[in-house]
PDB file of N, CA and C in Angstrom:
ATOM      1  N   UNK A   1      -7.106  15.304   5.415  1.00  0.00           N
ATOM      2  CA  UNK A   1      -7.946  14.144   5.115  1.00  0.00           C
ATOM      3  C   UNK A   1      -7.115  13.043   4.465  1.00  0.00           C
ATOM      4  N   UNK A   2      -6.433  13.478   3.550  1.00  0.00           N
ATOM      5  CA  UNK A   2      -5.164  12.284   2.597  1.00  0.00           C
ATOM      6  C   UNK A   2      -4.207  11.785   3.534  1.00  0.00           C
ATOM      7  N   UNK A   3      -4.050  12.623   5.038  1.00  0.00           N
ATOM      8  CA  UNK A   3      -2.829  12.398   5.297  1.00  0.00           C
ATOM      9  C   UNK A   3      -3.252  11.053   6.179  1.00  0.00           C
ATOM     10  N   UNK A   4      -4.528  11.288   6.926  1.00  0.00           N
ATOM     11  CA  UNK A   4      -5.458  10.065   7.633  1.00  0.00           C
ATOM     12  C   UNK A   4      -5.708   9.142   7.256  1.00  0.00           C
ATOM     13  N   UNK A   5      -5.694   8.746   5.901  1.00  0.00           N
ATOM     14  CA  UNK A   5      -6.397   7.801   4.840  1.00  0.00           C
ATOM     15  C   UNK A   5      -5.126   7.259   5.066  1.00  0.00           C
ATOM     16  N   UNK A   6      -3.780   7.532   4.668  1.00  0.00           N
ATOM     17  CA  UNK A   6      -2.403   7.146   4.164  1.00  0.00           C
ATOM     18  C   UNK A   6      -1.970   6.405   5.798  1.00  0.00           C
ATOM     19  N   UNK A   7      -2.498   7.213   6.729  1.00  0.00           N
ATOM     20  CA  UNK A   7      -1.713   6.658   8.143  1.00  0.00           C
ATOM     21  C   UNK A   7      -2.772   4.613   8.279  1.00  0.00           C
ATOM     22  N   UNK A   8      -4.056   5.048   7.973  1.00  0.00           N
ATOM     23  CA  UNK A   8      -4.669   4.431   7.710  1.00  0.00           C
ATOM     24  C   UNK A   8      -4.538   2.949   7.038  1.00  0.00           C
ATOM     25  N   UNK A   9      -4.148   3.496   5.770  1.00  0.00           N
ATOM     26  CA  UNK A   9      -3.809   1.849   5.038  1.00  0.00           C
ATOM     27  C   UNK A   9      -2.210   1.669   5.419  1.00  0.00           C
ATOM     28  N   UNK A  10      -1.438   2.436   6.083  1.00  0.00           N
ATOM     29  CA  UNK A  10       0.162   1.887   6.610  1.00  0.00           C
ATOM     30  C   UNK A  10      -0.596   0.562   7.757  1.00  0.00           C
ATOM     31  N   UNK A  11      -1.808   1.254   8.671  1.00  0.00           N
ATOM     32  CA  UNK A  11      -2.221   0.545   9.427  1.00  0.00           C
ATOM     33  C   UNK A  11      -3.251  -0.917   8.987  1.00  0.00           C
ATOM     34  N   UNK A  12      -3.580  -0.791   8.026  1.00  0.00           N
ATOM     35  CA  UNK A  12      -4.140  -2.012   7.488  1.00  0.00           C
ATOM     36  C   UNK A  12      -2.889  -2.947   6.743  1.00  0.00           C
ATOM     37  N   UNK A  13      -2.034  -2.525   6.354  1.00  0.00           N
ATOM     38  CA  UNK A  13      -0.883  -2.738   5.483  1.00  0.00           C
ATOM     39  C   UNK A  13      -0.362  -3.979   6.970  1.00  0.00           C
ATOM     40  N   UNK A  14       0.028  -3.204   8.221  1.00  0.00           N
ATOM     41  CA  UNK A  14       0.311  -4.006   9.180  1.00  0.00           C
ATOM     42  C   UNK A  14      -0.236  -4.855   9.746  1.00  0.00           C
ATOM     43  N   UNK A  15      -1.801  -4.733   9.556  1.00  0.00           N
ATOM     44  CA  UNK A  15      -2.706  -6.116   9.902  1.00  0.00           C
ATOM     45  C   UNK A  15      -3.626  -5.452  10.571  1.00  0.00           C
ATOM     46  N   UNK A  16      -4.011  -4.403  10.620  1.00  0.00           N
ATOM     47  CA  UNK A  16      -5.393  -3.469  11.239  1.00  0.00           C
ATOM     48  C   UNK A  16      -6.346  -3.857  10.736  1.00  0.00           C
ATOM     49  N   UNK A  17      -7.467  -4.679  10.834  1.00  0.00           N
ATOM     50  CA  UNK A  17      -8.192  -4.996  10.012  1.00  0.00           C
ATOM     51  C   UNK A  17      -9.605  -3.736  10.547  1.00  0.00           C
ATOM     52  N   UNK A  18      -9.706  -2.794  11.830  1.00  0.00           N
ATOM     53  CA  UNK A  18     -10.385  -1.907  11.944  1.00  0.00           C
ATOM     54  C   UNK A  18     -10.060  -0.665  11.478  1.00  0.00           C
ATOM     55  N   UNK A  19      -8.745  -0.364  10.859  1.00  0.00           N
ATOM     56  CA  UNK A  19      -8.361   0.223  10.294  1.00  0.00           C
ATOM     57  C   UNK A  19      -9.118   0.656   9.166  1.00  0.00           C
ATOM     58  N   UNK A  20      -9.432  -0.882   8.347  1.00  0.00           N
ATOM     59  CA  UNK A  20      -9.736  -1.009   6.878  1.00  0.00           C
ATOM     60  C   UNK A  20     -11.290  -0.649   7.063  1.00  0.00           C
ATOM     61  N   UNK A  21     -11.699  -1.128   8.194  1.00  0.00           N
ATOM     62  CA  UNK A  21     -13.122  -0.490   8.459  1.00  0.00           C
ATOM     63  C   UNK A  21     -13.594   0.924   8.272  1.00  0.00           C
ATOM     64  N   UNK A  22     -12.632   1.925   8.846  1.00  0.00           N
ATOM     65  CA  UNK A  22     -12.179   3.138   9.075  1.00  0.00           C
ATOM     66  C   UNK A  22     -12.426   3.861   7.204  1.00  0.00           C
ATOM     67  N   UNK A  23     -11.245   3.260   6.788  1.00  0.00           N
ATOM     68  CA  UNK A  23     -11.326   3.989   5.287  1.00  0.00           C
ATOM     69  C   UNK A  23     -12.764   3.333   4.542  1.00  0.00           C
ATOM     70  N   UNK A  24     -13.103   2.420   4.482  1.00  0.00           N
ATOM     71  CA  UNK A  24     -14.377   2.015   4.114  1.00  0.00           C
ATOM     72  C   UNK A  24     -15.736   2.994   4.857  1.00  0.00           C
ATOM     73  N   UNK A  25     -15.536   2.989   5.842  1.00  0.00           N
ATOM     74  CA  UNK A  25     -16.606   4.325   6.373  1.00  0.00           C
ATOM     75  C   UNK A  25     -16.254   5.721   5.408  1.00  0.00           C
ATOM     76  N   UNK A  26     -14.857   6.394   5.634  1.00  0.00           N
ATOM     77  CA  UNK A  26     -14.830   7.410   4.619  1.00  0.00           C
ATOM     78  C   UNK A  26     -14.857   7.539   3.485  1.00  0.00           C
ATOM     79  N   UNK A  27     -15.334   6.496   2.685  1.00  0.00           N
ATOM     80  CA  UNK A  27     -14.732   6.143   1.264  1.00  0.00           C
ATOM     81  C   UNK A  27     -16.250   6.160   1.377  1.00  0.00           C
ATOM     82  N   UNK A  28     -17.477   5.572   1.747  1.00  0.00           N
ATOM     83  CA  UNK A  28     -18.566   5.284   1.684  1.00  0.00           C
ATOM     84  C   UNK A  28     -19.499   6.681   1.700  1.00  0.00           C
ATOM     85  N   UNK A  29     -18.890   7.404   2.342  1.00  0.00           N
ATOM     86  CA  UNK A  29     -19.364   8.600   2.625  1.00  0.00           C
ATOM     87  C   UNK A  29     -19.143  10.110   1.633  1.00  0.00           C
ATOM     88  N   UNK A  30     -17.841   9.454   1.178  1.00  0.00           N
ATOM     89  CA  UNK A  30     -17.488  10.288   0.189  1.00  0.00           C
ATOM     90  C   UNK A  30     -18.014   9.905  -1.077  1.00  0.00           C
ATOM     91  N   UNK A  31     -18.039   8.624  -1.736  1.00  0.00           N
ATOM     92  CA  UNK A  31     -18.781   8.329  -2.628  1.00  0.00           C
ATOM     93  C   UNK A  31     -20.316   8.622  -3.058  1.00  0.00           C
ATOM     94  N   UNK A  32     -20.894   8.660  -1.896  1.00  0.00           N
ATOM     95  CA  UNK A  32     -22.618   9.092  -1.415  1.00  0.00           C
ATOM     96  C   UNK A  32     -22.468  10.285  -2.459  1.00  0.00           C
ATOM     97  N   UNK A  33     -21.804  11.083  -1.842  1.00  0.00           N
ATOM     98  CA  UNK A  33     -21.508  12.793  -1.857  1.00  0.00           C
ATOM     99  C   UNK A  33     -21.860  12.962  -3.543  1.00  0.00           C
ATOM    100  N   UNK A  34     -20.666  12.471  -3.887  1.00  0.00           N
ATOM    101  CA  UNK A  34     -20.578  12.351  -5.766  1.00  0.00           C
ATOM    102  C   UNK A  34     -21.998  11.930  -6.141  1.00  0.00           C
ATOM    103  N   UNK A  35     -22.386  10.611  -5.792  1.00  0.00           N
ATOM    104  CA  UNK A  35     -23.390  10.315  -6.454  1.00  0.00           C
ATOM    105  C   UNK A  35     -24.997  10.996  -6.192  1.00  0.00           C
ATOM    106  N   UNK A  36     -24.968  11.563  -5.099  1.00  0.00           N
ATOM    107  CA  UNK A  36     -25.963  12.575  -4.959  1.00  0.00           C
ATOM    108  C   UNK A  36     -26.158  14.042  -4.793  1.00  0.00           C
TER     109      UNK A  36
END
């Protein structure tokens, strides 16, 4: 999962801006988790 996230923002880092979409979906989902 860390290693996807990391390939992830290399790819936003380069100008992926669906990239950044990408970790914002998993980040959104994982946060849910905690808070409920």
């Amino acid at each position: 999962m860390d290693a996807l996230i990391k390939e992830r923002i290399n790819q936003v880092v380069k100008g992926d801006h669906n990239a950044f979409g990408e970790i914002v979906e998993i980040y959104k989902d994982k946060v849910f988790q905690i808070c409920f």
